[in-house]
mmCIF file of C-alpha atoms in Angstrom:
data_model
loop_
_atom_site.group_PDB
_atom_site.id
_atom_site.type_symbol
_atom_site.label_atom_id
_atom_site.label_comp_id
_atom_site.label_asym_id
_atom_site.label_seq_id
_atom_site.Cartn_x
_atom_site.Cartn_y
_atom_site.Cartn_z
ATOM 1 C CA MET A 277 -19.552 3.009 -28.144
ATOM 2 C CA VAL A 278 -17.601 4.608 -30.946
ATOM 3 C CA LEU A 279 -16.287 8.164 -30.930
ATOM 4 C CA GLN A 280 -16.727 9.642 -34.393
ATOM 5 C CA SER A 281 -13.717 11.901 -35.154
ATOM 6 C CA GLN A 282 -15.637 14.189 -37.533
ATOM 7 C CA GLN A 283 -18.228 14.940 -34.846
ATOM 8 C CA SER A 284 -18.005 16.847 -31.587
ATOM 9 C CA PRO A 285 -16.312 15.049 -28.629
ATOM 10 C CA SER A 286 -19.606 14.887 -26.761
ATOM 11 C CA HIS A 287 -21.318 12.841 -29.513
ATOM 12 C CA TRP A 288 -21.257 9.087 -28.979
ATOM 13 C CA GLU A 289 -22.610 6.395 -31.264
ATOM 14 C CA SER A 290 -23.544 3.053 -29.775
ATOM 15 C CA PRO A 291 -22.642 -0.234 -31.504
ATOM 16 C CA ARG A 292 -24.525 -3.392 -30.655
ATOM 17 C CA PHE A 293 -21.995 -4.814 -28.146
ATOM 18 C CA GLY A 294 -19.304 -3.337 -25.892
ATOM 19 C CA LEU A 295 -17.462 -0.035 -25.916
ATOM 20 C CA CYS A 296 -15.139 0.795 -28.807
ATOM 21 C CA PHE A 297 -12.708 3.685 -29.376
ATOM 22 C CA HIS A 298 -10.061 4.271 -32.044
ATOM 23 C CA ALA A 299 -6.491 3.726 -30.772
ATOM 24 C CA SER A 300 -5.428 7.332 -31.513
ATOM 25 C CA PHE A 301 -8.203 8.480 -29.186
ATOM 26 C CA TRP A 302 -6.539 6.567 -26.335
ATOM 27 C CA GLN A 303 -3.419 8.708 -26.722
ATOM 28 C CA ILE A 304 -5.480 11.746 -25.676
ATOM 29 C CA VAL A 305 -7.989 10.375 -23.183
ATOM 30 C CA SER A 306 -7.465 7.676 -20.560
ATOM 31 C CA ARG A 307 -9.842 4.803 -19.849
ATOM 32 C CA ALA A 308 -11.250 6.385 -16.710
ATOM 33 C CA GLU A 309 -11.837 9.678 -18.532
ATOM 34 C CA VAL A 310 -13.810 7.901 -21.245
ATOM 35 C CA LEU A 311 -16.053 6.097 -18.768
ATOM 36 C CA LEU A 312 -16.855 9.227 -16.804
ATOM 37 C CA ALA A 313 -17.221 11.218 -20.019
ATOM 38 C CA LEU A 314 -19.940 8.756 -21.014
ATOM 39 C CA VAL A 315 -21.714 9.490 -17.754
ATOM 40 C CA GLY A 316 -21.213 13.261 -17.820
ATOM 41 C CA ARG A 317 -21.081 14.173 -21.525
ATOM 42 C CA HIS A 318 -22.412 17.677 -20.847
ATOM 43 C CA HIS A 319 -19.614 18.414 -18.386
ATOM 44 C CA LEU A 320 -16.749 16.838 -20.335
ATOM 45 C CA VAL A 321 -14.010 19.444 -19.703
ATOM 46 C CA PRO A 322 -14.309 19.515 -15.865
ATOM 47 C CA PHE A 323 -14.414 15.707 -15.835
ATOM 48 C CA LEU A 324 -11.279 15.477 -17.965
ATOM 49 C CA GLN A 325 -9.366 17.914 -15.755
ATOM 50 C CA TYR A 326 -10.420 16.113 -12.586
ATOM 51 C CA LEU A 327 -9.665 12.696 -14.037
ATOM 52 C CA ARG A 328 -6.193 13.643 -15.263
ATOM 53 C CA GLN A 329 -5.333 14.573 -11.669
ATOM 54 C CA TRP A 330 -7.007 11.424 -10.341
ATOM 55 C CA GLU A 331 -5.224 9.226 -12.884
ATOM 56 C CA ALA A 332 -1.821 10.699 -11.963
ATOM 57 C CA TYR A 333 -2.541 9.966 -8.293
ATOM 58 C CA ALA A 334 -3.779 6.430 -9.088
ATOM 59 C CA ASN A 335 -0.741 5.657 -11.254
ATOM 60 C CA ASP A 336 1.626 6.817 -8.494
ATOM 61 C CA THR A 337 -0.259 4.685 -5.969
ATOM 62 C CA LEU A 338 -0.209 1.600 -8.200
ATOM 63 C CA ARG A 339 3.502 2.043 -8.960
ATOM 64 C CA SER A 340 4.222 2.018 -5.232
ATOM 65 C CA ARG A 341 2.496 -1.355 -4.739
ATOM 66 C CA GLU A 342 4.618 -4.446 -4.365
ATOM 67 C CA ASP A 343 3.912 -7.529 -6.451
ATOM 68 C CA VAL A 344 4.223 -9.645 -3.298
ATOM 69 C CA ASP A 345 0.993 -10.942 -1.760
ATOM 70 C CA THR A 346 1.299 -9.510 1.748
ATOM 71 C CA ASP A 347 -1.859 -11.327 2.872
ATOM 72 C CA ALA A 348 -0.317 -14.754 2.190
ATOM 73 C CA ALA A 349 1.531 -14.613 5.531
ATOM 74 C CA VAL A 350 -1.646 -14.148 7.628
ATOM 75 C CA PRO A 351 -2.112 -17.388 9.615
ATOM 76 C CA CYS A 352 -5.238 -19.100 10.897
ATOM 77 C CA PRO A 353 -6.078 -17.590 14.319
ATOM 78 C CA GLN A 354 -5.555 -19.660 17.478
ATOM 79 C CA SER A 355 -9.139 -19.158 18.659
ATOM 80 C CA LEU A 356 -12.388 -17.518 17.637
ATOM 81 C CA ASN A 357 -12.049 -13.730 17.909
ATOM 82 C CA HIS A 358 -14.858 -12.188 19.988
ATOM 83 C CA GLY A 359 -15.145 -9.184 22.246
ATOM 84 C CA LEU A 360 -13.220 -5.925 22.145
ATOM 85 C CA ASN A 361 -10.612 -7.140 19.630
ATOM 86 C CA ALA A 362 -13.215 -8.200 17.056
ATOM 87 C CA HIS A 363 -13.133 -6.254 13.785
ATOM 88 C CA GLY A 364 -16.217 -7.220 11.788
ATOM 89 C CA ILE A 365 -17.720 -10.411 10.491
ATOM 90 C CA ALA A 366 -14.563 -11.541 8.664
ATOM 91 C CA THR A 367 -12.668 -12.068 11.940
ATOM 92 C CA THR A 368 -15.562 -13.192 14.163
ATOM 93 C CA SER A 369 -16.944 -15.796 11.759
ATOM 94 C CA SER A 370 -16.566 -19.515 12.510
ATOM 95 C CA CYS A 371 -14.659 -19.529 9.220
ATOM 96 C CA PRO A 372 -12.496 -16.347 9.302
ATOM 97 C CA TRP A 373 -11.184 -14.710 6.136
ATOM 98 C CA ILE A 374 -9.243 -11.697 4.924
ATOM 99 C CA ASN A 375 -9.803 -9.568 1.856
ATOM 100 C CA SER A 376 -6.972 -9.052 -0.598
ATOM 101 C CA GLU A 377 -6.946 -6.931 -3.743
ATOM 102 C CA THR A 378 -6.200 -8.039 -7.282
ATOM 103 C CA PHE A 379 -5.188 -5.503 -9.926
ATOM 104 C CA ASP A 380 -5.755 -5.887 -13.673
ATOM 105 C CA ALA A 381 -5.207 -2.865 -15.958
ATOM 106 C CA ASP A 382 -7.260 -4.498 -18.735
ATOM 107 C CA ARG A 383 -10.379 -4.786 -16.552
ATOM 108 C CA ILE A 384 -12.875 -2.277 -15.196
ATOM 109 C CA PRO A 385 -12.930 -2.118 -12.235
ATOM 110 C CA MET A 386 -9.135 -2.443 -12.171
ATOM 111 C CA VAL A 387 -9.048 -3.413 -8.476
ATOM 112 C CA ILE A 388 -11.305 -6.127 -7.032
ATOM 113 C CA GLN A 389 -11.227 -7.479 -3.493
ATOM 114 C CA HIS A 390 -11.255 -11.264 -3.042
ATOM 115 C CA ALA A 391 -11.854 -13.096 0.229
ATOM 116 C CA ARG A 392 -9.282 -15.725 1.253
ATOM 117 C CA CYS A 393 -10.176 -18.285 3.922
ATOM 118 C CA LEU A 394 -7.604 -18.313 6.740
ATOM 119 C CA CYS A 395 -8.307 -21.817 8.078
ATOM 120 C CA ASP A 396 -8.906 -25.284 6.665
ATOM 121 C CA GLY A 397 -11.335 -26.209 9.438
ATOM 122 C CA CYS A 398 -14.055 -24.197 11.200
ATOM 123 C CA PHE A 399 -14.275 -22.893 14.756
ATOM 124 C CA ASP A 400 -16.996 -24.290 17.003
ATOM 125 C CA PRO A 401 -19.036 -21.222 18.044
ATOM 126 C CA ARG A 402 -19.716 -22.690 21.527
ATOM 127 C CA ASP A 403 -16.129 -23.272 22.676
ATOM 128 C CA GLY A 404 -14.025 -21.523 19.987
ATOM 129 C CA ILE A 405 -11.970 -24.661 19.192
ATOM 130 C CA LEU A 406 -10.980 -25.430 15.597
ATOM 131 C CA GLN A 407 -12.908 -28.435 14.223
ATOM 132 C CA ARG A 408 -11.017 -30.294 11.471
ATOM 133 C CA ASP A 409 -14.086 -32.325 10.398
ATOM 134 C CA LEU A 410 -15.657 -29.109 9.067
ATOM 135 C CA THR A 411 -14.304 -27.243 6.039
ATOM 136 C CA CYS A 412 -13.992 -23.529 5.312
ATOM 137 C CA SER A 413 -15.082 -22.830 1.747
ATOM 138 C CA PRO A 414 -15.175 -19.545 -0.172
ATOM 139 C CA ILE A 415 -18.534 -17.979 -1.027
ATOM 140 C CA GLU A 416 -18.355 -16.915 -4.675
ATOM 141 C CA ILE A 417 -20.478 -14.620 -6.801
ATOM 142 C CA ASN A 418 -20.477 -13.730 -10.482
ATOM 143 C CA MET A 419 -19.367 -10.109 -10.954
ATOM 144 C CA ASP A 420 -19.960 -8.164 -14.158
ATOM 145 C CA VAL A 421 -16.790 -6.437 -15.410
ATOM 146 C CA LEU A 422 -15.559 -4.820 -18.611
ATOM 147 C CA ARG A 423 -12.585 -6.532 -20.284
ATOM 148 C CA LYS A 424 -10.280 -4.716 -22.747
ATOM 149 C CA THR A 425 -9.480 -6.307 -26.106
ATOM 150 C CA GLU A 426 -7.806 -4.801 -29.155
ATOM 151 C CA THR A 427 -9.298 -5.304 -32.601
ATOM 152 C CA ARG A 428 -7.508 -5.726 -35.952
ATOM 153 C CA ASN A 429 -8.493 -2.275 -37.241
ATOM 154 C CA GLY A 430 -6.852 -0.275 -34.418
ATOM 155 C CA TYR A 431 -9.788 -0.078 -32.041
ATOM 156 C CA VAL A 432 -9.904 -0.914 -28.359
ATOM 157 C CA ARG A 433 -13.088 -2.649 -27.273
ATOM 158 C CA TRP A 434 -14.408 -2.925 -23.731
ATOM 159 C CA SER A 435 -16.640 -5.992 -23.661
ATOM 160 C CA PRO A 436 -18.885 -7.008 -20.776
ATOM 161 C CA THR A 437 -17.910 -10.309 -19.169
ATOM 162 C CA THR A 438 -18.350 -12.126 -15.864
ATOM 163 C CA GLU A 439 -15.696 -13.043 -13.273
ATOM 164 C CA ARG A 440 -16.017 -15.282 -10.211
ATOM 165 C CA VAL A 441 -15.209 -13.324 -7.042
ATOM 166 C CA SER A 442 -15.020 -14.759 -3.532
ATOM 167 C CA VAL A 443 -16.803 -12.451 -1.077
ATOM 168 C CA GLY A 444 -16.458 -14.397 2.166
ATOM 169 C CA CYS A 445 -16.024 -17.864 3.644
ATOM 170 C CA ALA A 446 -18.535 -20.281 5.141
ATOM 171 C CA CYS A 447 -18.336 -23.481 7.114
ATOM 172 C CA GLN A 448 -19.527 -26.708 5.494
ATOM 173 C CA ILE A 449 -19.729 -30.352 6.491
ATOM 174 C CA GLU A 450 -17.778 -32.752 4.302
ATOM 175 C CA LEU A 451 -20.128 -35.360 2.860
ATOM 176 C CA MET A 452 -19.047 -38.991 2.946
ATOM 177 C CA ALA A 453 -19.230 -40.758 -0.415
#
């Protein structure tokens, strides 16, 4: 969508593909403001005020994040986790996993959670012992996202694209060739 500078801020014109704004427009309005402004064009000023506060909070939060993957140190559990200590399907599955976040400022949504399998093998649900002849594999889906690209004429374009995202882990039998 292209914002026409000679028209009112609530008027949007739609090109055939993607979202497009002139670079000078980005100096005034952030990415999140533009997306919500598209949704709530009739309430643009309250959205902009709210989003400026939200963006300041989000930027402070993202600045405080470490670049270290804190989930990398989580080991495979000793046994299958059932009972009072169980915290959802990710820990009670025969193939346990954890969710970790990835951040990309040139993608909407900027933060996506990915599942990471904790074990190579799978736990036998009857006795809770790790079976090495079974393999934990990620379950992946295609997720629609918007990806930022800059054009030659000073525009920023948000184009729809697809990313593979792991949402969990499942046990599978290795096939002999």
